[in-house]
């Protein structure tokens, strides 16, 4: 190797002789700065830096190491990042005002009691006239749906009752 180089480049004085490269590597391994290596070998600092990079012997500065850590940990940060706050489904804790009121326990006037919503279904006097009959709200004459109708749309209630 050494002989070959001497034969191939007999007149050239290369900056980097194999001996100097060995020195460079050992100084680098010892942790010397580029400037110190350059002084010890007797070459320019730029030559040291250039040769080190060609040899892939790069020593990163603390800043560069930090930046590299940051970059390398970025995917992990991404995967552990908090998920976007999930939009909670709206909870209907009460029926919308226009929800149909299901009166499943129609009862006649005679059957009405405090346990029956007394909201009139259909027209009083009609053959199918009856009352809602649902379980009323506590202390109220109407079930929840009809209570809402009675007190939010009172005019309709009065009209329905005639
Ligand atoms: Zn009712």
mmCIF file of C-alpha atoms and ligand atoms in Angstrom:
data_model
loop_
_atom_site.group_PDB
_atom_site.id
_atom_site.type_symbol
_atom_site.label_atom_id
_atom_site.label_comp_id
_atom_site.label_asym_id
_atom_site.label_seq_id
_atom_site.Cartn_x
_atom_site.Cartn_y
_atom_site.Cartn_z
ATOM 1 C CA UNK A 1 0.000 0.000 0.000
ATOM 2 C CA UNK A 2 2.660 2.438 1.020
ATOM 3 C CA UNK A 3 4.970 1.265 -1.686
ATOM 4 C CA UNK A 4 2.214 1.545 -4.236
ATOM 5 C CA UNK A 5 1.477 5.116 -3.318
ATOM 6 C CA UNK A 6 5.113 6.027 -3.492
ATOM 7 C CA UNK A 7 5.349 4.455 -6.878
ATOM 8 C CA UNK A 8 2.197 6.032 -8.212
ATOM 9 C CA UNK A 9 2.900 9.472 -6.818
ATOM 10 C CA UNK A 10 6.640 9.760 -6.727
ATOM 11 C CA UNK A 11 6.880 13.497 -7.112
ATOM 12 C CA UNK A 12 3.851 14.488 -5.109
ATOM 13 C CA UNK A 13 4.060 15.409 -1.455
ATOM 14 C CA UNK A 14 0.557 14.551 -0.329
ATOM 15 C CA UNK A 15 -0.700 16.273 2.749
ATOM 16 C CA UNK A 16 -2.027 13.014 4.001
ATOM 17 C CA UNK A 17 0.581 10.338 4.154
ATOM 18 C CA UNK A 18 -0.515 7.049 5.658
ATOM 19 C CA UNK A 19 1.461 7.972 8.744
ATOM 20 C CA UNK A 20 -0.330 11.257 9.071
ATOM 21 C CA UNK A 21 -3.677 9.551 8.550
ATOM 22 C CA UNK A 22 -2.806 7.154 11.335
ATOM 23 C CA UNK A 23 -1.860 10.109 13.502
ATOM 24 C CA UNK A 24 -5.058 11.839 12.541
ATOM 25 C CA UNK A 25 -7.122 8.823 13.511
ATOM 26 C CA UNK A 26 -5.351 8.339 16.800
ATOM 27 C CA UNK A 27 -5.550 12.016 17.692
ATOM 28 C CA UNK A 28 -9.182 12.023 16.715
ATOM 29 C CA UNK A 29 -9.807 8.938 18.831
ATOM 30 C CA UNK A 30 -7.991 10.650 21.688
ATOM 31 C CA UNK A 31 -10.478 13.462 21.461
ATOM 32 C CA UNK A 32 -8.180 16.205 20.287
ATOM 33 C CA UNK A 33 -9.699 19.178 18.610
ATOM 34 C CA UNK A 34 -9.172 19.702 14.917
ATOM 35 C CA UNK A 35 -6.844 22.568 15.742
ATOM 36 C CA UNK A 36 -4.737 20.427 18.085
ATOM 37 C CA UNK A 37 -4.620 17.610 15.576
ATOM 38 C CA UNK A 38 -3.533 20.022 12.896
ATOM 39 C CA UNK A 39 -0.752 21.405 15.090
ATOM 40 C CA UNK A 40 0.436 17.960 16.087
ATOM 41 C CA UNK A 41 0.498 16.634 12.558
ATOM 42 C CA UNK A 42 1.796 19.818 11.041
ATOM 43 C CA UNK A 43 -1.009 20.460 8.609
ATOM 44 C CA UNK A 44 -3.657 23.094 8.349
ATOM 45 C CA UNK A 45 -6.796 22.889 10.439
ATOM 46 C CA UNK A 46 -8.881 22.895 7.294
ATOM 47 C CA UNK A 47 -6.919 19.939 6.029
ATOM 48 C CA UNK A 48 -7.727 18.067 9.224
ATOM 49 C CA UNK A 49 -11.403 18.898 8.992
ATOM 50 C CA UNK A 50 -11.521 17.961 5.326
ATOM 51 C CA UNK A 51 -9.714 14.694 5.855
ATOM 52 C CA UNK A 52 -11.852 13.780 8.832
ATOM 53 C CA UNK A 53 -14.984 14.297 6.827
ATOM 54 C CA UNK A 54 -13.575 12.226 3.979
ATOM 55 C CA UNK A 55 -12.792 9.501 6.478
ATOM 56 C CA UNK A 56 -16.272 9.829 7.889
ATOM 57 C CA UNK A 57 -14.696 10.677 11.221
ATOM 58 C CA UNK A 58 -16.990 13.483 12.220
ATOM 59 C CA UNK A 59 -17.279 14.683 15.719
ATOM 60 C CA UNK A 60 -20.466 16.550 16.313
ATOM 61 C CA UNK A 61 -20.590 19.564 18.502
ATOM 62 C CA UNK A 62 -22.921 19.527 21.497
ATOM 63 C CA UNK A 63 -25.295 21.716 19.549
ATOM 64 C CA UNK A 64 -25.272 19.312 16.659
ATOM 65 C CA UNK A 65 -25.804 16.364 18.977
ATOM 66 C CA UNK A 66 -28.772 18.098 20.540
ATOM 67 C CA UNK A 67 -30.193 18.871 17.137
ATOM 68 C CA UNK A 68 -29.628 15.301 16.038
ATOM 69 C CA UNK A 69 -31.341 13.943 19.150
ATOM 70 C CA UNK A 70 -34.213 16.244 18.551
ATOM 71 C CA UNK A 71 -34.543 15.085 14.987
ATOM 72 C CA UNK A 72 -34.231 11.413 15.823
ATOM 73 C CA UNK A 73 -36.703 11.591 18.659
ATOM 74 C CA UNK A 74 -39.193 13.521 16.631
ATOM 75 C CA UNK A 75 -41.058 10.460 15.324
ATOM 76 C CA UNK A 76 -41.327 9.090 18.844
ATOM 77 C CA UNK A 77 -42.633 12.397 20.084
ATOM 78 C CA UNK A 78 -45.098 12.330 17.294
ATOM 79 C CA UNK A 79 -46.356 8.852 18.145
ATOM 80 C CA UNK A 80 -46.709 9.632 21.832
ATOM 81 C CA UNK A 81 -48.223 13.017 21.251
ATOM 82 C CA UNK A 82 -51.612 13.501 22.710
ATOM 83 C CA UNK A 83 -54.348 12.662 20.338
ATOM 84 C CA UNK A 84 -56.571 15.533 19.391
ATOM 85 C CA UNK A 85 -59.202 15.909 22.015
ATOM 86 C CA UNK A 86 -62.033 13.714 20.973
ATOM 87 C CA UNK A 87 -65.176 15.576 20.358
ATOM 88 C CA UNK A 88 -67.658 14.289 22.794
ATOM 89 C CA UNK A 89 -70.945 13.255 21.416
ATOM 90 C CA UNK A 90 -73.643 15.566 22.480
ATOM 91 C CA UNK A 91 -75.579 13.939 25.257
ATOM 92 C CA UNK A 92 -79.267 14.371 25.103
ATOM 93 C CA UNK A 93 -80.246 14.539 28.704
ATOM 94 C CA UNK A 94 -83.632 15.686 27.639
ATOM 95 C CA UNK A 95 -85.723 15.217 24.572
ATOM 96 C CA UNK A 96 -85.648 17.894 21.969
ATOM 97 C CA UNK A 97 -88.729 20.073 22.088
ATOM 98 C CA UNK A 98 -90.135 18.711 18.892
ATOM 99 C CA UNK A 99 -89.728 15.082 19.890
ATOM 100 C CA UNK A 100 -92.896 13.113 19.376
ATOM 101 C CA UNK A 101 -94.646 12.336 22.636
ATOM 102 C CA UNK A 102 -95.446 8.679 22.781
ATOM 103 C CA UNK A 103 -98.565 8.000 24.708
ATOM 104 C CA UNK A 104 -98.549 4.264 25.096
ATOM 105 C CA UNK A 105 -101.125 4.036 27.850
ATOM 106 C CA UNK A 106 -104.123 5.842 26.523
ATOM 107 C CA UNK A 107 -106.819 5.927 29.096
ATOM 108 C CA UNK A 108 -110.379 7.115 29.233
ATOM 109 C CA UNK A 109 -111.700 9.826 31.462
ATOM 110 C CA UNK A 110 -112.894 7.197 33.900
ATOM 111 C CA UNK A 111 -109.497 5.618 34.041
ATOM 112 C CA UNK A 112 -107.708 8.863 34.741
ATOM 113 C CA UNK A 113 -105.978 9.010 38.058
ATOM 114 C CA UNK A 114 -102.971 10.713 39.546
ATOM 115 C CA UNK A 115 -100.880 8.031 37.927
ATOM 116 C CA UNK A 116 -101.996 9.025 34.448
ATOM 117 C CA UNK A 117 -101.067 11.977 32.349
ATOM 118 C CA UNK A 118 -104.310 13.778 31.723
ATOM 119 C CA UNK A 119 -103.303 15.306 28.428
ATOM 120 C CA UNK A 120 -106.207 14.908 26.032
ATOM 121 C CA UNK A 121 -105.496 12.925 22.905
ATOM 122 C CA UNK A 122 -107.473 13.885 19.809
ATOM 123 C CA UNK A 123 -110.588 15.984 20.146
ATOM 124 C CA UNK A 124 -112.774 15.855 23.200
ATOM 125 C CA UNK A 125 -116.076 14.276 22.236
ATOM 126 C CA UNK A 126 -114.588 12.233 19.443
ATOM 127 C CA UNK A 127 -115.030 8.472 19.530
ATOM 128 C CA UNK A 128 -111.356 7.834 20.065
ATOM 129 C CA UNK A 129 -111.024 10.575 22.641
ATOM 130 C CA UNK A 130 -108.833 9.579 25.480
ATOM 131 C CA UNK A 131 -106.051 10.857 27.623
ATOM 132 C CA UNK A 132 -102.341 10.364 27.360
ATOM 133 C CA UNK A 133 -102.166 8.091 30.374
ATOM 134 C CA UNK A 134 -98.384 8.166 30.630
ATOM 135 C CA UNK A 135 -96.803 8.271 34.042
ATOM 136 C CA UNK A 136 -96.909 11.916 35.080
ATOM 137 C CA UNK A 137 -94.032 13.908 36.444
ATOM 138 C CA UNK A 138 -93.997 13.990 40.198
ATOM 139 C CA UNK A 139 -96.794 16.259 41.435
ATOM 140 C CA UNK A 140 -97.778 17.218 37.916
ATOM 141 C CA UNK A 141 -100.861 16.239 35.967
ATOM 142 C CA UNK A 142 -98.857 15.565 32.833
ATOM 143 C CA UNK A 143 -96.060 13.341 31.659
ATOM 144 C CA UNK A 144 -92.770 15.014 30.810
ATOM 145 C CA UNK A 145 -93.621 15.534 27.168
ATOM 146 C CA UNK A 146 -97.019 16.980 27.835
ATOM 147 C CA UNK A 147 -95.736 18.995 30.745
ATOM 148 C CA UNK A 148 -93.407 20.632 28.248
ATOM 149 C CA UNK A 149 -96.270 21.258 25.880
ATOM 150 C CA UNK A 150 -98.537 22.512 28.616
ATOM 151 C CA UNK A 151 -96.143 25.038 30.052
ATOM 152 C CA UNK A 152 -94.069 26.040 27.052
ATOM 153 C CA UNK A 153 -96.861 26.121 24.517
ATOM 154 C CA UNK A 154 -99.740 26.894 26.835
ATOM 155 C CA UNK A 155 -101.932 28.282 24.095
ATOM 156 C CA UNK A 156 -101.881 24.963 22.290
ATOM 157 C CA UNK A 157 -102.802 23.193 25.477
ATOM 158 C CA UNK A 158 -105.750 25.464 26.092
ATOM 159 C CA UNK A 159 -106.836 25.140 22.488
ATOM 160 C CA UNK A 160 -106.617 21.379 22.701
ATOM 161 C CA UNK A 161 -108.723 21.358 25.791
ATOM 162 C CA UNK A 162 -111.185 23.676 24.098
HETATM 163 ZN ZN1 LIG B 1 -98.820 12.775 28.507
#
